[in-house]
Short mmCIF file of C-alpha atoms in Angstrom, two decimals:
data_model
loop_
_atom_site.label_atom_id
_atom_site.label_comp_id
_atom_site.label_asym_id
_atom_site.label_seq_id
_atom_site.Cartn_x
_atom_site.Cartn_y
_atom_site.Cartn_z
CA MET O 1 26.22 -50.25 48.73
CA ALA O 2 29.07 -49.07 46.51
CA THR O 3 28.17 -47.66 42.99
CA ASP O 4 30.27 -48.13 39.93
CA VAL O 5 30.58 -44.82 38.10
CA THR O 6 30.50 -45.01 34.25
CA LEU O 7 30.59 -42.37 31.57
CA PRO O 8 27.41 -40.66 30.40
CA ASP O 9 26.05 -41.15 26.82
CA MET O 10 28.28 -39.13 24.59
CA GLY O 11 26.44 -39.74 21.37
CA GLU O 12 26.92 -42.22 18.50
CA GLU O 13 30.03 -40.61 17.04
CA VAL O 14 32.03 -40.76 20.30
CA GLU O 15 33.90 -44.11 21.04
CA ASP O 16 36.22 -43.02 23.80
CA VAL O 17 37.12 -40.00 25.90
CA THR O 18 40.18 -38.57 27.54
CA ILE O 19 40.20 -37.90 31.26
CA SER O 20 41.12 -34.20 31.43
CA ARG O 21 40.98 -33.52 35.15
CA TRP O 22 39.65 -35.17 38.33
CA LEU O 23 37.74 -32.68 40.56
CA VAL O 24 37.93 -34.90 43.60
CA LYS O 25 40.41 -37.30 45.22
CA GLU O 26 40.05 -40.79 46.69
CA GLY O 27 38.60 -40.55 50.19
CA GLU O 28 36.74 -37.27 49.58
CA ASP O 29 32.96 -36.95 50.06
CA ILE O 30 30.75 -35.80 47.18
CA ARG O 31 27.10 -35.06 46.74
CA ALA O 32 24.97 -36.33 43.93
CA GLY O 33 25.12 -33.89 41.00
CA ASP O 34 28.35 -32.28 42.05
CA PRO O 35 31.09 -32.20 39.36
CA LEU O 36 33.24 -35.32 39.57
CA LEU O 37 35.69 -34.88 36.67
CA GLU O 38 36.25 -33.22 33.35
CA ILE O 39 36.50 -35.37 30.15
CA ALA O 40 37.36 -34.44 26.61
CA THR O 41 36.23 -35.85 23.24
CA ASP O 42 37.51 -34.98 19.85
CA LYS O 43 35.13 -32.09 19.78
CA VAL O 44 34.12 -30.78 23.24
CA ASP O 45 35.20 -30.76 26.91
CA THR O 46 32.52 -31.76 29.38
CA GLU O 47 32.05 -31.95 33.15
CA VAL O 48 30.67 -35.23 34.45
CA PRO O 49 28.50 -34.96 37.60
CA SER O 50 28.48 -37.58 40.26
CA PRO O 51 25.45 -39.92 39.84
CA VAL O 52 25.25 -40.54 43.59
CA GLY O 53 26.34 -39.05 46.84
CA GLY O 54 28.95 -40.72 49.15
CA ARG O 55 32.67 -41.12 49.53
CA VAL O 56 34.95 -41.62 46.50
CA LEU O 57 36.31 -45.13 47.23
CA SER O 58 38.29 -45.59 44.12
CA ILE O 59 39.54 -43.73 41.00
CA ARG O 60 40.33 -46.14 38.15
CA PHE O 61 41.92 -43.88 35.57
CA GLY O 62 44.44 -41.07 35.71
CA GLU O 63 44.38 -37.71 33.99
CA GLY O 64 45.35 -37.96 30.29
CA GLU O 65 44.21 -41.62 30.01
CA ILE O 66 42.04 -42.61 27.13
CA VAL O 67 38.90 -44.47 28.42
CA GLU O 68 36.23 -46.53 26.56
CA LEU O 69 32.64 -45.37 27.16
CA ASP O 70 31.67 -48.58 29.06
CA ALA O 71 34.56 -48.51 31.51
CA VAL O 72 34.05 -48.05 35.28
CA ILE O 73 35.95 -44.91 36.02
CA ALA O 74 35.35 -44.63 39.77
CA VAL O 75 33.58 -46.19 42.72
CA ILE O 76 31.50 -44.23 45.12
CA GLY O 77 30.04 -45.68 48.32
CA GLU O 78 29.56 -45.23 52.09
CA ALA O 79 32.40 -44.03 54.17
CA THR O 80 32.46 -47.37 56.12
CA GLU O 81 32.93 -49.36 52.93
CA ALA O 82 36.40 -50.71 52.19
CA MET O 83 38.33 -49.90 49.06
CA GLU O 84 37.87 -52.36 46.23
CA PRO O 85 40.95 -54.54 45.76
CA ALA O 86 42.78 -53.90 42.57
CA SER O 87 42.57 -57.56 41.55
CA GLU O 88 38.75 -57.20 41.26
CA ALA O 89 38.95 -54.00 39.32
CA SER O 90 38.05 -53.92 35.62
CA GLY O 91 40.98 -51.62 34.77
CA ALA O 92 44.09 -50.11 36.17
CA GLU O 93 43.60 -47.81 39.12
CA PHE O 94 45.12 -44.38 39.32
CA THR O 95 44.94 -41.36 41.58
CA PRO O 96 44.67 -37.96 39.77
CA ASP O 97 47.71 -36.46 41.40
CA GLN O 98 50.01 -39.41 40.41
CA SER O 99 49.67 -39.23 36.58
CA GLY O 100 48.98 -36.57 34.10
CA PRO O 101 48.62 -36.04 30.32
CA GLY O 102 51.74 -36.43 28.33
CA GLU O 103 53.78 -38.18 31.01
CA ARG O 104 55.89 -41.04 29.73
CA GLY O 105 57.52 -44.06 31.23
CA ASP O 106 57.07 -45.17 34.78
CA ALA O 107 54.67 -42.70 36.39
CA SER O 108 51.99 -42.78 33.72
CA ALA O 109 52.28 -46.48 33.04
CA GLN O 110 52.01 -47.85 36.49
CA SER O 111 48.70 -48.64 38.25
CA GLN O 112 48.54 -47.10 41.63
CA THR O 113 46.80 -49.28 44.15
CA ASP O 114 46.00 -49.29 47.88
CA ASP O 115 46.49 -53.08 48.21
CA THR O 116 48.71 -54.09 51.05
CA LEU O 117 51.06 -56.90 49.80
CA GLU O 118 52.38 -59.51 52.19
CA ASP O 119 56.02 -60.41 51.43
CA HIS O 120 58.21 -62.42 53.86
CA GLY O 121 55.80 -61.52 56.66
CA ALA O 122 56.09 -57.78 56.22
CA ALA O 123 53.45 -55.48 54.79
CA VAL O 124 54.78 -53.82 51.68
CA ARG O 125 52.95 -51.43 49.31
CA ALA O 126 53.90 -51.75 45.67
CA THR O 127 52.43 -51.19 42.19
CA PRO O 128 51.28 -54.26 40.30
CA VAL O 129 54.01 -53.82 37.79
CA ALA O 130 56.77 -53.64 40.43
CA ARG O 131 55.26 -56.66 42.25
CA ARG O 132 55.33 -58.75 39.00
CA MET O 133 58.89 -57.70 38.24
CA ALA O 134 60.09 -58.64 41.75
CA GLU O 135 58.33 -61.98 41.55
CA GLU O 136 59.87 -62.87 38.23
CA ALA O 137 63.32 -61.80 39.38
CA GLY O 138 63.06 -63.64 42.68
CA ILE O 139 63.53 -60.47 44.77
CA ALA O 140 61.73 -59.99 48.06
CA LEU O 141 59.78 -56.64 48.05
CA SER O 142 61.01 -56.03 51.55
CA ALA O 143 64.52 -55.83 50.17
CA VAL O 144 63.57 -53.08 47.66
CA GLN O 145 63.83 -49.48 48.90
CA SER O 146 61.10 -47.10 47.77
CA GLY O 147 62.35 -43.90 46.06
CA ASP O 148 59.46 -41.77 47.39
CA GLY O 149 58.95 -43.53 50.73
CA ASP O 150 55.36 -44.36 49.88
CA GLN O 151 55.16 -47.41 47.69
CA ILE O 152 57.55 -49.50 45.56
CA THR O 153 57.48 -48.81 41.79
CA LYS O 154 59.04 -50.43 38.70
CA THR O 155 61.91 -47.93 38.93
CA ASP O 156 62.72 -49.06 42.46
CA VAL O 157 62.86 -52.72 41.43
CA GLU O 158 65.13 -51.86 38.47
CA ALA O 159 67.42 -49.86 40.78
CA THR O 160 67.69 -52.84 43.13
CA LEU O 161 68.55 -55.13 40.24
CA ARG O 162 71.29 -52.82 38.96
CA GLU O 163 72.74 -52.45 42.43
CA LYS O 164 72.98 -56.24 42.74
CA LEU O 165 74.71 -56.30 39.36
CA ARG O 166 77.26 -53.71 40.43
CA SER O 167 77.98 -55.67 43.56
CA GLY O 168 78.73 -58.78 41.55
CA GLN O 169 75.64 -60.76 42.53
CA LYS O 170 73.85 -62.93 39.96
CA GLU O 171 70.25 -63.90 39.66
CA PRO O 172 69.55 -67.67 39.61
CA LYS O 173 68.77 -67.69 35.94
CA GLU O 174 71.13 -65.27 34.30
CA ALA O 175 73.01 -62.01 34.72
CA GLN O 176 71.03 -59.06 36.26
CA GLU O 177 71.31 -56.75 33.22
CA GLU O 178 69.77 -59.39 31.03
CA GLU O 179 67.09 -60.00 33.51
CA ILE O 180 66.22 -56.34 33.60
CA ASP O 181 65.85 -56.28 29.81
CA SER O 182 63.63 -59.31 29.82
CA LEU O 183 61.53 -57.95 32.60
CA GLU O 184 61.06 -54.64 30.84
CA GLU O 185 59.93 -56.45 27.75
CA SER O 186 57.48 -58.69 29.57
CA THR O 187 56.00 -55.84 31.59
CA SER O 188 55.82 -53.48 28.59
CA THR O 189 53.38 -55.73 26.76
CA ASP O 190 50.64 -53.98 28.74
CA SER O 191 49.35 -51.10 26.65
CA SER O 192 49.41 -48.83 29.65
CA MET O 193 53.24 -48.93 29.50
CA VAL O 194 53.20 -47.29 26.00
CA PRO O 195 53.55 -43.51 26.00
CA LEU O 196 50.25 -41.69 25.69
CA GLU O 197 51.09 -39.88 22.47
CA VAL O 198 51.96 -43.29 20.88
CA ARG O 199 48.75 -44.93 22.04
CA ARG O 200 46.78 -42.00 20.51
CA LEU O 201 48.48 -42.21 17.26
CA ALA O 202 47.92 -45.99 17.13
CA ALA O 203 44.27 -45.47 17.86
CA ALA O 204 43.94 -42.77 15.17
CA TYR O 205 45.26 -45.04 12.45
CA ASP O 206 44.15 -48.46 13.78
CA ILE O 207 47.67 -49.77 14.32
CA ASP O 208 48.43 -52.91 16.41
CA LEU O 209 51.35 -51.94 18.64
CA ARG O 210 52.54 -55.54 18.97
CA LYS O 211 52.97 -55.74 15.18
CA VAL O 212 55.00 -52.55 15.24
CA ALA O 213 57.14 -53.69 18.13
CA GLY O 214 58.00 -56.99 16.37
CA GLY O 215 59.36 -58.64 19.42
CA ARG O 216 60.62 -55.47 21.15
CA ALA O 217 58.96 -53.97 24.22
CA PRO O 218 55.94 -51.93 23.11
CA GLY O 219 56.84 -49.47 25.85
CA SER O 220 59.94 -48.59 23.88
CA LEU O 221 57.99 -47.52 20.75
CA THR O 222 58.20 -43.86 19.59
CA ARG O 223 55.93 -41.83 17.47
CA HIS O 224 58.44 -42.18 14.71
CA ASP O 225 58.23 -45.94 14.84
CA LEU O 226 54.43 -45.78 14.31
CA ILE O 227 54.73 -43.31 11.44
CA GLU O 228 57.25 -45.44 9.60
CA TYR O 229 55.01 -48.48 10.10
CA ALA O 230 51.96 -46.67 8.79
CA LYS O 231 53.91 -45.67 5.75
CA GLU O 232 55.16 -49.13 4.89
CA GLN O 233 52.23 -51.36 6.02
CA LYS O 234 49.18 -49.08 5.50
CA GLY O 235 50.23 -47.02 2.58
CA LEU O 236 49.92 -43.76 4.59
CA SER O 237 52.70 -42.08 2.76
CA HIS O 238 51.31 -38.57 3.65
CA LEU O 239 52.60 -39.10 7.22
CA THR O 240 56.14 -38.58 6.12
CA ASP O 241 56.34 -34.99 7.07
CA ALA O 242 54.77 -35.68 10.46
CA ALA O 243 57.89 -37.55 11.50
CA ASN O 244 59.81 -34.38 11.42
CA TYR O 245 58.07 -33.28 14.55
CA ASP O 246 59.80 -35.90 16.57
CA SER O 247 62.54 -34.70 18.81
CA ALA O 248 65.97 -34.91 17.27
CA PRO O 249 68.39 -37.50 18.76
CA GLN O 250 70.55 -36.35 21.57
CA ALA O 251 74.22 -35.84 20.96
CA ALA O 252 75.10 -39.03 22.75
CA GLU O 253 72.80 -40.94 20.39
CA ARG O 254 74.38 -39.62 17.13
CA GLU O 255 76.33 -42.08 15.01
CA PRO O 256 79.96 -42.20 16.25
CA ALA O 257 82.85 -41.28 13.98
CA SER O 258 85.44 -43.81 13.00
CA ASP O 259 87.50 -42.88 16.07
CA GLY O 260 84.55 -43.75 18.37
CA VAL O 261 83.91 -40.10 19.35
CA PRO O 262 80.31 -38.89 18.71
CA LYS O 263 80.09 -36.34 15.85
CA ALA O 264 79.49 -32.79 16.84
CA ALA O 265 76.24 -31.11 16.01
CA THR O 266 76.27 -29.25 12.73
CA LYS O 267 74.11 -26.50 11.18
CA ASN O 268 72.26 -29.14 9.25
CA ASP O 269 71.33 -30.73 12.52
CA ALA O 270 69.72 -27.50 13.65
CA ALA O 271 67.95 -27.13 10.22
CA ARG O 272 66.37 -30.54 10.74
CA GLY O 273 64.47 -29.39 13.79
CA GLN O 274 66.78 -28.90 16.75
CA GLU O 275 66.02 -25.98 18.94
CA SER O 276 68.47 -23.16 19.02
CA ALA O 277 69.50 -21.40 22.27
CA GLY O 278 66.67 -19.30 23.55
CA ASP O 279 63.98 -21.14 21.68
CA THR O 280 60.97 -22.46 23.61
CA LEU O 281 59.15 -25.67 22.85
CA VAL O 282 55.43 -25.25 23.60
CA PRO O 283 53.66 -28.58 23.82
CA HIS O 284 50.61 -28.97 21.61
CA SER O 285 47.31 -28.72 23.36
CA ARG O 286 44.81 -31.58 23.00
CA MET O 287 42.63 -29.48 20.75
CA ARG O 288 45.47 -28.50 18.48
CA GLN O 289 46.57 -32.16 18.12
CA ILE O 290 42.98 -33.11 17.17
CA ILE O 291 42.68 -30.27 14.64
CA ALA O 292 46.01 -31.24 13.16
CA ARG O 293 45.03 -34.89 12.85
CA ASN O 294 41.63 -34.16 11.33
CA MET O 295 42.97 -31.67 8.83
CA VAL O 296 45.72 -33.92 7.61
CA GLN O 297 43.31 -36.86 7.24
CA SER O 298 40.86 -34.69 5.23
CA ALA O 299 43.54 -33.22 3.03
CA PHE O 300 44.84 -36.59 2.05
CA SER O 301 41.50 -38.44 1.74
CA ALA O 302 39.52 -36.08 -0.33
CA PRO O 303 40.71 -34.13 -3.48
CA HIS O 304 40.07 -30.57 -2.58
CA VAL O 305 39.05 -27.97 -5.18
CA THR O 306 37.92 -24.36 -4.30
CA THR O 307 35.60 -22.17 -6.27
CA VAL O 308 35.16 -18.45 -5.54
CA HIS O 309 32.12 -16.15 -6.14
CA SER O 310 31.61 -12.58 -5.22
CA VAL O 311 28.29 -11.52 -3.63
CA ASP O 312 26.76 -8.10 -3.38
CA MET O 313 25.51 -7.97 0.25
CA GLY O 314 23.60 -4.68 -0.15
CA THR O 315 20.17 -6.13 0.10
CA ALA O 316 20.99 -8.48 3.04
CA THR O 317 22.77 -5.73 5.01
CA ALA O 318 19.85 -3.33 4.45
CA HIS O 319 17.44 -5.89 5.78
CA TYR O 320 19.71 -6.48 8.76
CA GLN O 321 19.84 -2.76 9.57
CA THR O 322 16.03 -2.57 9.63
CA ARG O 323 15.45 -5.72 11.60
CA LYS O 324 18.18 -5.95 14.23
CA GLY O 325 16.33 -3.75 16.67
CA GLU O 326 13.16 -5.73 16.32
CA TYR O 327 14.99 -9.02 16.96
CA ALA O 328 16.79 -7.53 19.99
CA GLN O 329 13.39 -6.73 21.57
CA GLN O 330 12.67 -10.49 21.33
CA GLY O 331 16.00 -11.27 23.05
CA VAL O 332 17.82 -12.31 19.89
CA ARG O 333 21.05 -10.84 18.57
CA LEU O 334 20.74 -10.79 14.80
CA THR O 335 23.99 -11.18 12.82
CA LEU O 336 24.83 -11.54 9.14
CA THR O 337 25.92 -15.10 9.85
CA ALA O 338 22.22 -15.99 10.20
CA TYR O 339 21.51 -14.71 6.69
CA ILE O 340 24.41 -16.79 5.33
CA VAL O 341 23.19 -19.94 7.12
CA ALA O 342 19.68 -19.42 5.62
CA ALA O 343 21.25 -18.87 2.13
CA VAL O 344 23.28 -22.09 2.56
CA VAL O 345 20.06 -24.02 3.07
CA GLU O 346 18.77 -22.67 -0.28
CA GLY O 347 22.07 -23.81 -1.91
CA LEU O 348 21.72 -27.30 -0.39
CA ARG O 349 18.12 -27.56 -1.61
CA ALA O 350 19.26 -26.58 -5.17
CA VAL O 351 22.19 -29.16 -5.17
CA PRO O 352 21.37 -32.02 -2.80
CA ALA O 353 24.69 -33.72 -3.51
CA VAL O 354 26.44 -31.02 -1.42
CA ASN O 355 24.52 -32.30 1.55
CA SER O 356 25.91 -35.84 1.39
CA GLU O 357 28.67 -38.26 2.39
CA TRP O 358 31.03 -40.18 0.08
CA LYS O 359 30.97 -43.94 0.56
CA GLU O 360 32.67 -46.51 -1.68
CA GLU O 361 29.34 -48.12 -2.49
CA GLY O 362 27.52 -44.93 -3.26
CA LEU O 363 26.61 -41.35 -2.31
CA LEU O 364 24.75 -41.16 1.03
CA LEU O 365 22.39 -38.17 0.65
CA LYS O 366 21.35 -36.45 3.95
CA HIS O 367 17.79 -35.19 4.22
CA SER O 368 18.35 -32.96 7.26
CA PHE O 369 20.16 -29.71 6.86
CA ASN O 370 22.46 -29.72 9.92
CA ILE O 371 24.80 -26.79 9.49
CA GLY O 372 28.02 -26.73 11.35
CA MET O 373 29.26 -23.22 12.35
CA ALA O 374 33.01 -22.92 12.98
CA VAL O 375 33.66 -20.82 16.11
CA ALA O 376 37.17 -19.56 16.93
CA LEU O 377 38.11 -19.80 20.57
CA PRO O 378 40.28 -17.20 22.39
CA PRO O 379 44.08 -17.45 21.72
CA ASP O 380 46.53 -18.56 24.32
CA ALA O 381 49.81 -16.78 25.21
CA THR O 382 51.34 -17.88 21.97
CA GLY O 383 48.59 -16.32 19.91
CA VAL O 384 47.16 -19.65 18.86
CA GLY O 385 43.52 -20.33 19.72
CA GLY O 386 41.27 -23.29 19.04
CA LEU O 387 38.34 -24.11 16.76
CA ILE O 388 35.08 -25.84 17.50
CA VAL O 389 32.12 -26.50 15.27
CA PRO O 390 28.68 -26.56 16.93
CA VAL O 391 25.82 -27.68 14.73
CA ILE O 392 22.52 -25.84 13.95
CA ARG O 393 20.12 -28.82 13.62
CA ASP O 394 17.36 -28.92 11.00
CA ALA O 395 18.16 -25.40 9.84
CA GLY O 396 15.85 -25.96 6.88
CA ASP O 397 12.88 -25.97 9.18
CA MET O 398 13.68 -22.57 10.73
CA ASN O 399 13.01 -18.96 9.67
CA LEU O 400 15.59 -16.13 10.09
CA LEU O 401 14.59 -15.56 13.71
CA GLY O 402 15.06 -19.20 14.70
CA ILE O 403 18.49 -19.45 12.83
CA ALA O 404 19.61 -16.16 14.49
CA ARG O 405 18.70 -17.53 17.95
CA GLN O 406 20.64 -20.78 17.40
CA VAL O 407 23.75 -18.90 16.00
CA ALA O 408 23.82 -16.54 19.04
CA ASP O 409 23.30 -19.37 21.57
CA LEU O 410 25.83 -21.86 20.11
CA ALA O 411 28.51 -19.15 19.59
CA ALA O 412 28.19 -17.99 23.15
CA ARG O 413 28.28 -21.38 24.76
CA ALA O 414 31.21 -22.41 22.55
CA ARG O 415 33.34 -19.49 23.87
CA GLU O 416 32.37 -20.23 27.38
CA ASN O 417 33.16 -23.98 27.02
CA GLN O 418 29.56 -24.96 27.75
CA LEU O 419 28.82 -27.00 24.75
CA THR O 420 27.70 -30.62 25.17
CA ALA O 421 28.87 -33.49 23.02
CA ALA O 422 25.56 -33.52 21.22
CA ASP O 423 25.99 -29.84 20.20
CA THR O 424 28.95 -30.79 17.89
CA GLN O 425 27.58 -34.03 16.30
CA GLY O 426 25.54 -34.81 13.19
CA GLY O 427 26.72 -31.91 10.96
CA THR O 428 26.08 -32.41 7.30
CA PHE O 429 27.70 -29.15 5.94
CA THR O 430 30.01 -26.56 7.53
CA LEU O 431 30.25 -22.83 7.30
CA THR O 432 33.41 -20.88 8.40
CA ASN O 433 33.04 -17.20 8.50
CA TYR O 434 36.69 -16.01 8.63
CA GLY O 435 35.53 -12.56 7.49
CA THR O 436 34.90 -11.67 11.14
CA SER O 437 38.66 -11.38 11.65
CA GLY O 438 39.06 -9.28 8.49
CA SER O 439 40.21 -11.99 6.10
CA LEU O 440 38.96 -11.60 2.52
CA PHE O 441 39.74 -15.05 1.19
CA GLN O 442 40.84 -18.42 2.39
CA THR O 443 40.67 -22.05 1.16
CA PRO O 444 39.01 -24.01 3.96
CA VAL O 445 39.63 -27.69 4.54
CA ILE O 446 36.56 -30.04 4.45
CA LEU O 447 35.34 -31.53 7.76
CA GLN O 448 35.10 -35.23 7.15
CA PRO O 449 32.97 -37.06 6.28
CA GLN O 450 31.17 -34.02 4.73
CA VAL O 451 31.85 -33.26 1.07
CA ALA O 452 32.09 -29.44 1.14
CA ILE O 453 32.69 -26.36 3.34
CA LEU O 454 31.81 -22.74 2.66
CA GLY O 455 34.08 -19.92 3.70
CA THR O 456 32.91 -16.32 3.81
CA GLY O 457 35.25 -13.35 3.77
CA ALA O 458 34.94 -9.88 5.12
CA ILE O 459 32.38 -7.52 3.72
CA GLU O 460 34.02 -4.44 2.21
CA LYS O 461 33.04 -1.70 -0.23
CA ARG O 462 34.41 -2.13 -3.71
CA PRO O 463 33.89 -0.25 -6.97
CA VAL O 464 31.53 -2.41 -9.01
CA VAL O 465 30.47 -1.87 -12.72
CA VAL O 466 26.67 -1.78 -12.79
CA SER O 467 25.34 -2.67 -16.17
CA ARG O 468 22.14 -4.05 -17.79
CA ALA O 469 24.21 -5.25 -20.77
CA LYS O 470 26.00 -8.53 -21.12
CA PRO O 471 29.35 -8.55 -19.25
CA TYR O 472 31.44 -8.57 -22.42
CA GLU O 473 29.46 -5.85 -24.19
CA ALA O 474 30.25 -2.12 -23.77
CA SER O 475 27.32 0.12 -22.95
CA VAL O 476 26.90 3.88 -22.41
CA ASP O 477 24.66 3.09 -19.50
CA ASP O 478 27.38 1.37 -17.47
CA TYR O 479 28.46 3.13 -14.33
CA LEU O 480 30.52 2.49 -11.20
CA ALA O 481 28.95 2.06 -7.82
CA PHE O 482 30.57 1.32 -4.45
CA ARG O 483 28.91 -1.87 -3.08
CA PRO O 484 29.38 -3.96 0.04
CA MET O 485 30.95 -7.02 -1.44
CA MET O 486 31.81 -10.42 0.08
CA ASP O 487 33.69 -13.40 -1.43
CA LEU O 488 32.36 -17.03 -1.01
CA ALA O 489 34.99 -19.78 -1.16
CA LEU O 490 33.58 -23.24 -1.49
CA SER O 491 36.07 -26.12 -1.00
CA TYR O 492 34.53 -29.33 -2.30
CA ASP O 493 35.33 -33.01 -2.62
CA HIS O 494 36.03 -33.57 -6.33
CA ARG O 495 35.01 -37.22 -5.94
CA VAL O 496 31.45 -35.99 -5.44
CA LEU O 497 31.14 -32.54 -7.00
CA ASP O 498 32.40 -31.16 -10.29
CA GLY O 499 32.88 -27.48 -11.02
CA ALA O 500 29.43 -27.10 -12.55
CA SER O 501 27.54 -28.55 -9.52
CA ALA O 502 29.75 -26.72 -7.08
CA ASP O 503 29.12 -23.39 -8.91
CA ALA O 504 25.40 -24.13 -9.03
CA PHE O 505 25.39 -24.32 -5.24
CA CYS O 506 27.28 -21.11 -4.87
CA LEU O 507 24.99 -19.29 -7.33
CA ALA O 508 22.04 -20.40 -5.35
CA VAL O 509 23.62 -18.98 -2.14
CA LYS O 510 24.52 -15.80 -4.02
CA SER O 511 21.07 -15.33 -5.44
CA LYS O 512 19.38 -15.75 -1.96
CA LEU O 513 21.70 -13.14 -0.37
CA GLU O 514 21.44 -10.54 -3.28
CA THR O 515 17.64 -10.76 -3.55
CA TRP O 516 16.83 -11.24 0.18
CA SER O 517 13.06 -11.16 0.89
CA ASP O 518 11.07 -12.24 3.91
CA ALA O 519 8.55 -13.85 1.50
CA ALA O 520 11.28 -15.88 -0.12
#
């Protein structure tokens, strides 16, 4: 008996996933537990194992498609079982080698099916979109020539219509060109016809594509159309600059001059974003798109303020030097990050509002200290890497050894792409240690819906005035010492925290690090 394959539980915060890559093809045999496909959420990439063994009878979604968690993504059964007809499928069917992420237009929008369609007594294979277009135009599928020799697509039907137009033939209802336009509009109402980047943008900002289209074919919508709609109808004026990332119009699309000849490109055109000769356009990775979206949303939803405090790490580093060997014997790599996480817990205890979430009706205080730890991923050929934030759960219940074990485990699995969706969910506060790359000071952006994020810079020796007198009083006992210093930068949501409360948190963190004691 055939088995419908659905997605595993991805956690409460995940509503849909993106199909990254199918690891099998239709017709291949697979064993239970073998990797079936790779999926991607906003936070982590995950392999999905096959729940049963058998033959892959049907693959319902292509690579790059966004899939809801309850969707049937594939069907696995016995080799003797027939493929399920497309008409009975809950969603459009794809094969992984026929569509990919970022593809626009015909290939990504069309559902690929193995149904054999009977038309005028001949067996013709065609996509559902092509079949519907042909039926509405009154064209026999047997009269349409397939471009790839395999099955008829929307493009093939359109080519046939245009060929009839050029030969002077008319459709029963109206001219062929008008028929093509109406067919494109009717078939483009299916969301699968809309470019993937446009669908993702619409989902991110809860935009109804039909309202944006306003009678046009949704398949013709561009990213710029959605941004303009969001600015005018949803008040998202901060998306103005994002429109500049759209490709500049081609020369043939420029406004013609009074003599009807298109205007030539100018230096101002290039300044507006056109690529110069020799430039290379590198498509954004899925992770970079997610980071960009989240950071822009955070920057424009929460008023950010950053406060900075310097910490003398002499006591903490001395403790680290004496204990790292002992921890190594227990199989745990001790790092200074573990000390900072433990100090953050003390700060959250001192100022509970830092461990909260802003809601219009009130402040939602979190009673578990789930500390997100930003981990940088290796850079690509352009020098740009990624960023992922695994979460140390219930850090307040752990001692230094337990925190160190979690820090080492999560960091290693993050860099090896072995985190699960659960590893990145439920964070209540985030720590970003940019000091590991040598940076002294940054202004981190809050990870929503949290209200603060702590950045820690590199530890370096600096001349420090050591004094027992008040800071503004001169004393003959003052002297200079070279101390290992580190700067804390706390970016906080000014809707929740004020300067005094943010500084109180930082002082609690500072005090813990400067007076480190196992008994504390």
